[in-house]
Coordinates of C-alpha atoms and ligand atoms in Angstrom, one line a residue:
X13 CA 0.0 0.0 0.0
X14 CA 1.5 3.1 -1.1
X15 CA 0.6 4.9 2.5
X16 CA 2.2 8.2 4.1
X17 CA 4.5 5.8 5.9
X18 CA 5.8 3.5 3.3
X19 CA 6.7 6.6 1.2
X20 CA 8.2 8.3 4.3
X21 CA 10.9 4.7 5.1
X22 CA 11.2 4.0 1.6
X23 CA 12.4 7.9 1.3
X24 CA 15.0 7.4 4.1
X25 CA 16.3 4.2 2.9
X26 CA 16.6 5.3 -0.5
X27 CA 18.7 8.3 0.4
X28 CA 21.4 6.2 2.7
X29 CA 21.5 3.4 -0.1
X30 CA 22.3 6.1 -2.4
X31 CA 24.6 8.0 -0.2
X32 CA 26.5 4.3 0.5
X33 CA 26.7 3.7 -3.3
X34 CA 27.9 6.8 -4.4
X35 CA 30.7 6.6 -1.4
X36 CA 31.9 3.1 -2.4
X37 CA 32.1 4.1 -6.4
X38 CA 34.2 6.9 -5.0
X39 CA 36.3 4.8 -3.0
X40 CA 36.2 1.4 -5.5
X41 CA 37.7 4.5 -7.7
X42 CA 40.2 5.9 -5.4
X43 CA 41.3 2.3 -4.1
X44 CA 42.1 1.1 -7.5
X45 CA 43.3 3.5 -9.9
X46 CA 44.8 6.1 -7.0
X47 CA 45.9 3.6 -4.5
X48 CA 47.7 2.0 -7.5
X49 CA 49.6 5.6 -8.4
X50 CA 50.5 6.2 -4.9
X51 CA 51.7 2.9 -4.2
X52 CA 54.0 3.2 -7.2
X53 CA 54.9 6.6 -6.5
X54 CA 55.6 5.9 -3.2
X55 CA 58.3 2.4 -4.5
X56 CA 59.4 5.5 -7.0
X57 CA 60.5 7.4 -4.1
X58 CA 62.6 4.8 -2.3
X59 CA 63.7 3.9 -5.5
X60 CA 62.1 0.4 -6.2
X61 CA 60.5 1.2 -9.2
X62 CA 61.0 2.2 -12.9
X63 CA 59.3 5.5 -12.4
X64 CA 57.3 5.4 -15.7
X65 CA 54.0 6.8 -16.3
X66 CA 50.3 5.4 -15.5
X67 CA 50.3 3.8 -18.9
X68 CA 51.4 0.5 -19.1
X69 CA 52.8 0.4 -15.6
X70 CA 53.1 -2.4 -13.6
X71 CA 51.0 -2.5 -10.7
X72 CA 51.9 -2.2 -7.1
X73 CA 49.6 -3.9 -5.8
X74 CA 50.4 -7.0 -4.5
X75 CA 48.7 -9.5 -2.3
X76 CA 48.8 -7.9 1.1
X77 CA 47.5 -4.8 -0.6
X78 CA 45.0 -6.7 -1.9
X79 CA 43.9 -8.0 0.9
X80 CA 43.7 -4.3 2.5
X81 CA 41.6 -3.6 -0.4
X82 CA 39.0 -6.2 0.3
X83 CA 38.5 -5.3 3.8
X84 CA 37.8 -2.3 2.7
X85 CA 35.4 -3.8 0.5
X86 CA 33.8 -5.4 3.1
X87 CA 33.7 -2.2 5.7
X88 CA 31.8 -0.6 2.8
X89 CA 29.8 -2.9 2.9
X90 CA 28.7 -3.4 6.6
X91 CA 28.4 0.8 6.4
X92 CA 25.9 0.2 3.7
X93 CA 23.9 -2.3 5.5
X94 CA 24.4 -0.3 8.7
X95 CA 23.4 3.2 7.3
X96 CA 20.0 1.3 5.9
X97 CA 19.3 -0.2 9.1
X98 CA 19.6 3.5 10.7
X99 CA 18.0 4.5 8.0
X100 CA 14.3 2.2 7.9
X101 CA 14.3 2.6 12.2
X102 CA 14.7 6.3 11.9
X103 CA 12.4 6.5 8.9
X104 CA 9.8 4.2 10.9
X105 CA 10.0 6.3 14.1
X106 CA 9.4 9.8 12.7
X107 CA 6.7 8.2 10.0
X108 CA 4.9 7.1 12.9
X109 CA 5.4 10.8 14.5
X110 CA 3.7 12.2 11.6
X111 CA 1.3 9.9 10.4
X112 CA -0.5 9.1 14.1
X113 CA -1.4 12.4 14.9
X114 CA -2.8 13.0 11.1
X115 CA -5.1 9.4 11.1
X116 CA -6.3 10.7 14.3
X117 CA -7.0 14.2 12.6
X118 CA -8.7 11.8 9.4
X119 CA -10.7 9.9 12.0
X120 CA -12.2 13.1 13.8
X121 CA -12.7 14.6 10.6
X122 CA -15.0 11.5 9.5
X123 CA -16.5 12.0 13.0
X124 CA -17.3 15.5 12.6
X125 CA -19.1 14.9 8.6
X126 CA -20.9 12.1 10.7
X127 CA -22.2 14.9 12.9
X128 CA -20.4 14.8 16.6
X129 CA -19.4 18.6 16.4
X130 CA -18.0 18.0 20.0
X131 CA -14.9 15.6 18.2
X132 CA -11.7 17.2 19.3
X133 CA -7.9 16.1 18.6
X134 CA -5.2 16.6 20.8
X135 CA -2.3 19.5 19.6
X136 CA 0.6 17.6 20.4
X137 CA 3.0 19.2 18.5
X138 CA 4.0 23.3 17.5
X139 CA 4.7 21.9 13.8
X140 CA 2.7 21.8 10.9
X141 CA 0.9 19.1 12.0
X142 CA 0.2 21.0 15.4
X143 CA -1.1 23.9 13.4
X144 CA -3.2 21.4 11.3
X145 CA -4.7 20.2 14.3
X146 CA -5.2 23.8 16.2
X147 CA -7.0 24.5 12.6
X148 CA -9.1 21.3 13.2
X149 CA -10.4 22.3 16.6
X150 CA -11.4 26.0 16.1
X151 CA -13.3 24.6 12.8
X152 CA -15.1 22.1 15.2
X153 CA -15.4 24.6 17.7
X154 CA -17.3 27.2 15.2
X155 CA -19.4 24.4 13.5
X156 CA -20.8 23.5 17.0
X157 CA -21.4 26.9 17.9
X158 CA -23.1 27.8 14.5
X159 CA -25.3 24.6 15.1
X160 CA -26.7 26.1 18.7
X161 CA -27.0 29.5 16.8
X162 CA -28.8 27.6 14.5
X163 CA -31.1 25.6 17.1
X164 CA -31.8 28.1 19.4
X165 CA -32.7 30.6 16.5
X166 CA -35.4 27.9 15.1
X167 CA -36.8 27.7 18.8
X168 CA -37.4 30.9 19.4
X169 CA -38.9 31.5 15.9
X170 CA -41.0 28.6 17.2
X171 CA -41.6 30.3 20.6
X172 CA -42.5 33.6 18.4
X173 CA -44.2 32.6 16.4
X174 CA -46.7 30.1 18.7
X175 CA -47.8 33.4 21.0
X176 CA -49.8 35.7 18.5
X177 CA -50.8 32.3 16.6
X178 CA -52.3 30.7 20.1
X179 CA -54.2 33.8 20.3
X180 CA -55.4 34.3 16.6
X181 CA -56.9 30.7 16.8
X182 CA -58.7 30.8 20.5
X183 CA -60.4 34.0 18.6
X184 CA -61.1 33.0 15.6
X185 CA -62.4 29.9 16.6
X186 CA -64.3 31.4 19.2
X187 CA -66.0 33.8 16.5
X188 CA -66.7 30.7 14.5
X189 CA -68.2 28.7 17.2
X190 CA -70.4 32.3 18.0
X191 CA -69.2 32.0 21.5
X192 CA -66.6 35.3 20.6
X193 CA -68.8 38.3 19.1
X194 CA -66.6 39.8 16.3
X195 CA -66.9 42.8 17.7
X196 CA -64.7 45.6 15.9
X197 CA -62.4 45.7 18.8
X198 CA -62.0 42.5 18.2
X199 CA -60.9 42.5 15.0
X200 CA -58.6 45.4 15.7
X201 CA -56.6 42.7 18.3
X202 CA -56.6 40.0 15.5
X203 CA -55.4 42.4 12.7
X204 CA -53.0 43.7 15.4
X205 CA -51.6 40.1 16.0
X206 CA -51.8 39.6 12.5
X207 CA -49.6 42.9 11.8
X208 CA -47.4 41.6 14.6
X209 CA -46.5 38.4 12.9
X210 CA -46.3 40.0 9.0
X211 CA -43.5 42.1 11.0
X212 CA -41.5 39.6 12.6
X213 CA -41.6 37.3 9.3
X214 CA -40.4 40.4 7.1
X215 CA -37.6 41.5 10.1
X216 CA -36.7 37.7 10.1
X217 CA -36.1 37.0 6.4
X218 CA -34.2 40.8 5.9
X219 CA -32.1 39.5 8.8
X220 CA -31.2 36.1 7.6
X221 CA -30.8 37.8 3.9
X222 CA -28.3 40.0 5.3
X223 CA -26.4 37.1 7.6
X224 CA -26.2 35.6 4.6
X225 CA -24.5 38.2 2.6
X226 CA -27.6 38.0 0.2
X227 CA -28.7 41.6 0.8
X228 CA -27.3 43.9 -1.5
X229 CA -26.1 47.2 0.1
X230 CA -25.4 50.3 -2.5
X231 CA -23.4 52.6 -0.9
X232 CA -22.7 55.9 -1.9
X233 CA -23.0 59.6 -0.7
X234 CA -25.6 59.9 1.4
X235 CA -26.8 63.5 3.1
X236 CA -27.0 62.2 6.6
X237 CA -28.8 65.2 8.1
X238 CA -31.4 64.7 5.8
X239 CA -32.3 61.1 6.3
X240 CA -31.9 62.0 10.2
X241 CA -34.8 64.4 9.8
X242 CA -37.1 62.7 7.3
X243 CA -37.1 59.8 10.2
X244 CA -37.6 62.1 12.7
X245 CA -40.5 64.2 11.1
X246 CA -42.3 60.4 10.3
X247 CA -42.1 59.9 14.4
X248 CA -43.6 62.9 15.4
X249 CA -47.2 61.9 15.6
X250 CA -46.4 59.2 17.8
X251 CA -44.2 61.8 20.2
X252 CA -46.2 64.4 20.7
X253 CA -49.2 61.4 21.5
X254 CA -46.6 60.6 24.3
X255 CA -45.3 63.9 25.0
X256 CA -42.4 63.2 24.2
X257 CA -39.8 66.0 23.2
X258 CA -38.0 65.0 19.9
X259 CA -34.2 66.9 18.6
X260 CA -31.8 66.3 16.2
X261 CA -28.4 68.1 16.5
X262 CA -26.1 67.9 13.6
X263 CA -22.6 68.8 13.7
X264 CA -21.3 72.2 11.5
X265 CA -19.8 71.3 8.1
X266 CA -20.9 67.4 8.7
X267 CA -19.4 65.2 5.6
X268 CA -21.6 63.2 3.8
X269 CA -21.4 59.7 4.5
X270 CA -20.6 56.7 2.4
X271 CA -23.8 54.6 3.0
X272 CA -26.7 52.6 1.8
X273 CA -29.9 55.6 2.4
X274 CA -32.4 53.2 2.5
X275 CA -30.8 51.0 5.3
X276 CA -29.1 54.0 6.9
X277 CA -33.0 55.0 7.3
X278 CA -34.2 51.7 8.6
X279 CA -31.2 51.9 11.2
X280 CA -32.7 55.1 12.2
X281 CA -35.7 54.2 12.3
X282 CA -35.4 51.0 14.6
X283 CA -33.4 52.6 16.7
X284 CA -36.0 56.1 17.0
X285 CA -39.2 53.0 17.1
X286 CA -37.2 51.5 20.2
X287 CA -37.0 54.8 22.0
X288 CA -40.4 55.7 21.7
X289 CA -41.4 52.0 23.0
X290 CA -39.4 52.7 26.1
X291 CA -39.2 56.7 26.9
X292 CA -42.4 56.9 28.9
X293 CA -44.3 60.1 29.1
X294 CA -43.1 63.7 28.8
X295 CA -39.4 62.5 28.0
X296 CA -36.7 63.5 25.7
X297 CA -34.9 61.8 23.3
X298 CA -32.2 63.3 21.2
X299 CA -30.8 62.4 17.7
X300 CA -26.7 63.5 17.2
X301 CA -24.6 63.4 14.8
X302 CA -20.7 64.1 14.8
X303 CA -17.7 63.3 12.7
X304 CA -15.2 61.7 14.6
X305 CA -11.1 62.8 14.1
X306 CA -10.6 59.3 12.3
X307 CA -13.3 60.3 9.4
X308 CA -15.9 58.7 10.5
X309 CA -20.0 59.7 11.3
X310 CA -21.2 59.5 14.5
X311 CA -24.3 58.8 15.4
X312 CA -26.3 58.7 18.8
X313 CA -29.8 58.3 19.9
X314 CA -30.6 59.3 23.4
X315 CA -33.4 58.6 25.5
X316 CA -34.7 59.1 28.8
X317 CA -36.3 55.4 29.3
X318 CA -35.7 53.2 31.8
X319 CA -32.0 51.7 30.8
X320 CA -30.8 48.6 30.0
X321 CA -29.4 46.8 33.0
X322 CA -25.4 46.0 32.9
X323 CA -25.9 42.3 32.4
X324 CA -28.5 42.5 29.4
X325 CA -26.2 45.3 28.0
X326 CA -24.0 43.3 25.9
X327 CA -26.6 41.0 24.9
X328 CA -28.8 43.5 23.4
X329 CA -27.7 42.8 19.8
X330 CA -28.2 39.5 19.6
X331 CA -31.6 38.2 17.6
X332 CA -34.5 37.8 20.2
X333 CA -32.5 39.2 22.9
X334 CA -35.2 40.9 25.5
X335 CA -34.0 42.8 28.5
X336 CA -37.3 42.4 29.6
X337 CA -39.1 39.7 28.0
X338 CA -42.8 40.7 29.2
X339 CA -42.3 44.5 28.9
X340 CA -41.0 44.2 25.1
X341 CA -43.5 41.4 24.1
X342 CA -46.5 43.5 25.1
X343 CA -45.6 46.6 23.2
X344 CA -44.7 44.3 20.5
X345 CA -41.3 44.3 19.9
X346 CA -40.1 41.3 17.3
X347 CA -37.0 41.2 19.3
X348 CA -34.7 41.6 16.5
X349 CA -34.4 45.1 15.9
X350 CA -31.3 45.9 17.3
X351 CA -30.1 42.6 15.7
X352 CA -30.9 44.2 12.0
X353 CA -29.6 47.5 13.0
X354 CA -26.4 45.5 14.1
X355 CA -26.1 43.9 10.4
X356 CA -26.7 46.7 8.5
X357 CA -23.8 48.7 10.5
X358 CA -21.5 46.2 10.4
X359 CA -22.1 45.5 6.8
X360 CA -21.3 48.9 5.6
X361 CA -17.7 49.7 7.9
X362 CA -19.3 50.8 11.3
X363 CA -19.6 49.8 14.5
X364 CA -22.9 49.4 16.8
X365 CA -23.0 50.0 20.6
X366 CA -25.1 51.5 23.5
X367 CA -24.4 52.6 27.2
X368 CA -27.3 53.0 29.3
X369 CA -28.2 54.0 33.1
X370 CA -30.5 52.0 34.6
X371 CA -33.5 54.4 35.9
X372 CA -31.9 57.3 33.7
X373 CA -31.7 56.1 30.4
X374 CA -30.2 54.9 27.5
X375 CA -27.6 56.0 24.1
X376 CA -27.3 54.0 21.2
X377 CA -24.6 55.1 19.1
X378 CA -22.9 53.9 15.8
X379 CA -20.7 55.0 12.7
X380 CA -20.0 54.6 9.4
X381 CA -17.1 55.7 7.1
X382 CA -17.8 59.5 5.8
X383 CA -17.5 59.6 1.8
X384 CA -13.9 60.9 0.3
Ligands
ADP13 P1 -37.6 44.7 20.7 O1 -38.4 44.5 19.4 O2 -38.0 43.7 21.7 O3 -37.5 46.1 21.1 P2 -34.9 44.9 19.9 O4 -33.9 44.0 19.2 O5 -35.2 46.2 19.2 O6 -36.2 44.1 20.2 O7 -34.3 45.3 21.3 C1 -33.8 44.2 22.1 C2 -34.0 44.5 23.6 O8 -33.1 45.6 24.0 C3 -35.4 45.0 23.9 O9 -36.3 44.0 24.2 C4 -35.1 45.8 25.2 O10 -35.0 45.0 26.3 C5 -33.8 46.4 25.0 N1 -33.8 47.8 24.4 C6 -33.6 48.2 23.2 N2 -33.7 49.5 23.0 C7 -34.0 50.0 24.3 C8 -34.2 51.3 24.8 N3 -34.1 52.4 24.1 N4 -34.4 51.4 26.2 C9 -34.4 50.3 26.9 N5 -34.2 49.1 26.5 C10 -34.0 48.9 25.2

């Protein structure tokens, strides 16, 4: 079988054979021909010999040279058989060091495809095949974590979901059994629900569009001020109904910004709808934008609500995150907001965050790159 390991050994082996052959050609070479010269060279000296040239000489080499010569033979030999030896152990023993940790890396891998996303191998060396293996584990790592995301999104969508549906059916077939009258308060509720639901399915498919990278953004320059007040002016009705005082403050000689308008407004606007759901009566809420030294818009949205509490603060982002679960189902929330306004952000260069004070209130701020 022409594994990892046979070609490792045969690698090895191949190399000393070759190393031993090319010595003893060498060798054969310089014990015949050169031995030869020096021997007569050397009778030359003491004056033994005719002192003629290579050509047609008469060789020196008798039997006790001879004999020298096939010892050496023979030592070559050994060395040879030796240097193999060395050569297959050596060859085993760091073929093993290489090819164990990597059928153990084959074996999780087939483990992993088979679906145990907890399979992890241990990094046993700093090498390559260390690195391979450190690779390996943050992949499993990811995968597993993507797979909860993915579970825990598909429940709460479930959980969602089941709410305003429980309560569309108890009325409807209430109505149907004429124990309900369909009274136009009714209705209202069930076209409410019904509203409610149309909402989260829309937020829920432009959120996994844009996880996806399947939303197309068109960025280009965008008057900031101008989409800041437009949103503004659209949530004034439901302000002054809450008396509720509404400013926007933008910053002298403010660039334009290099942004998608339409989801720079729904940013805006999720993040206005949010504060009007939790300023109550008579408060303020304030709309600023800056640029920032590095070339960059900033935005903030101030409120005078009720805060988010440190431990839900940096959890807000997340899809179906509620501070308060009770509080933001009944004034409807789809609990993904933030989560869309995160995406968009992020998506076009900026950054999303909020600081808040419980009792006091709360700022949401976040950029994105001004245009050259
Ligand atoms: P929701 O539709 O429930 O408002 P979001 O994703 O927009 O969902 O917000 C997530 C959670 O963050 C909310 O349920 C709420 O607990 C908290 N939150 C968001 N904005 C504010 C705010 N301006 N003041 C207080 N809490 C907020």
């Amino acid at each position: 079988m022409r594994t990892l390991t046979f070609k490792l050994i045969a690698a090895f082996v191949l190399v000393a054979a070759l190393s031993v052959i090319v010595l003893s050609i060498l060798i054969s070479q310089a014990t015949t021909t050169e031995f030869d010269m020096y021997l007569q060279h050397m009778g030359q000296g003491r004056g033994m010999m005719g002192g003629r040239g290579v050509a047609g000489m008469v060789s020196a080499i008798g039997a006790a040279e001879e004999e020298f010569l096939g010892n050496m033979r023979n030592y070559l030999w050994w060395t040879g058989v030796v240097a193999v030896a060395v050569a297959l152990a050596i060859g085993i023993l760091l073929a093993r060091q290489i090819v164990l940790p990597l059928r153990k890396l084959a074996a999780a891998t087939r483990a992993v495809a088979a679906g145990n996303l907890k399979q992890r191998v241990q990094v046993t060396s700093q090498d390559e095949v260390g690195e391979v293996a450190h690779a390996f584990n943050s992949m499993a790592e990811s995968l597993a974590k993507n797979e909860e995301l993915r579970r825990n999104m598909v429940a709460d969508i479930a959980h969602e979901l089941r709410t305003p549906l429980t309560v569309l059916q108890g009325q409807v077939e209430g109505m149907m059994d004429r124990v309900v009258e369909p009274t136009p308060e009714r209705l209202t509720s069930l076209h409410d629900e019904i509203v409610h639901l149309s909402r989260l399915v829309a937020d829920l498919r432009t959120l996994s569009l844009v996880e996806a990278g399947q939303l197309e953004f068109h960025p280009a320059s965008t008057d900031v001020a101008g989409i800041a007040r437009q949103i503004m002016s659209s949530a004034m009705a439901e302000a002054a109904q809450k008396k509720i005082s509404v400013s926007t403050e933008v910053e002298e000689g403010l660039p334009p910004a290099l942004a998608d308008s339409d989801r720079l407004s729904q940013v805006l606007r999720n993040l206005l709808d949010n504060a009007l759901h939790y300023t109550p009566e008579s408060g303020q809420i304030k709309v600023k934008i800056a640029q920032t030294p590095d070339r960059q818009l900033l935005f903030s949205i101030s409120d005078t609500g009720p805060g988010i509490p440190d431990k839900d603060l940096p959890y807000i982002f997340e899809r179906f995150y509620r501070a308060d679960a009770s509080r933001s189902q009944a004034t409807g929330g789809s609990g993904i907001g933030l989560a869309i306004v995160k995406q968009f952000v992020e998506a076009q260069g900026g950054k999303v965050w909020a600081t808040s004070q419980a009792g006091k209130g709360s700022i949401f701020y976040f950029t994105l790159p001004a245009a050259k």
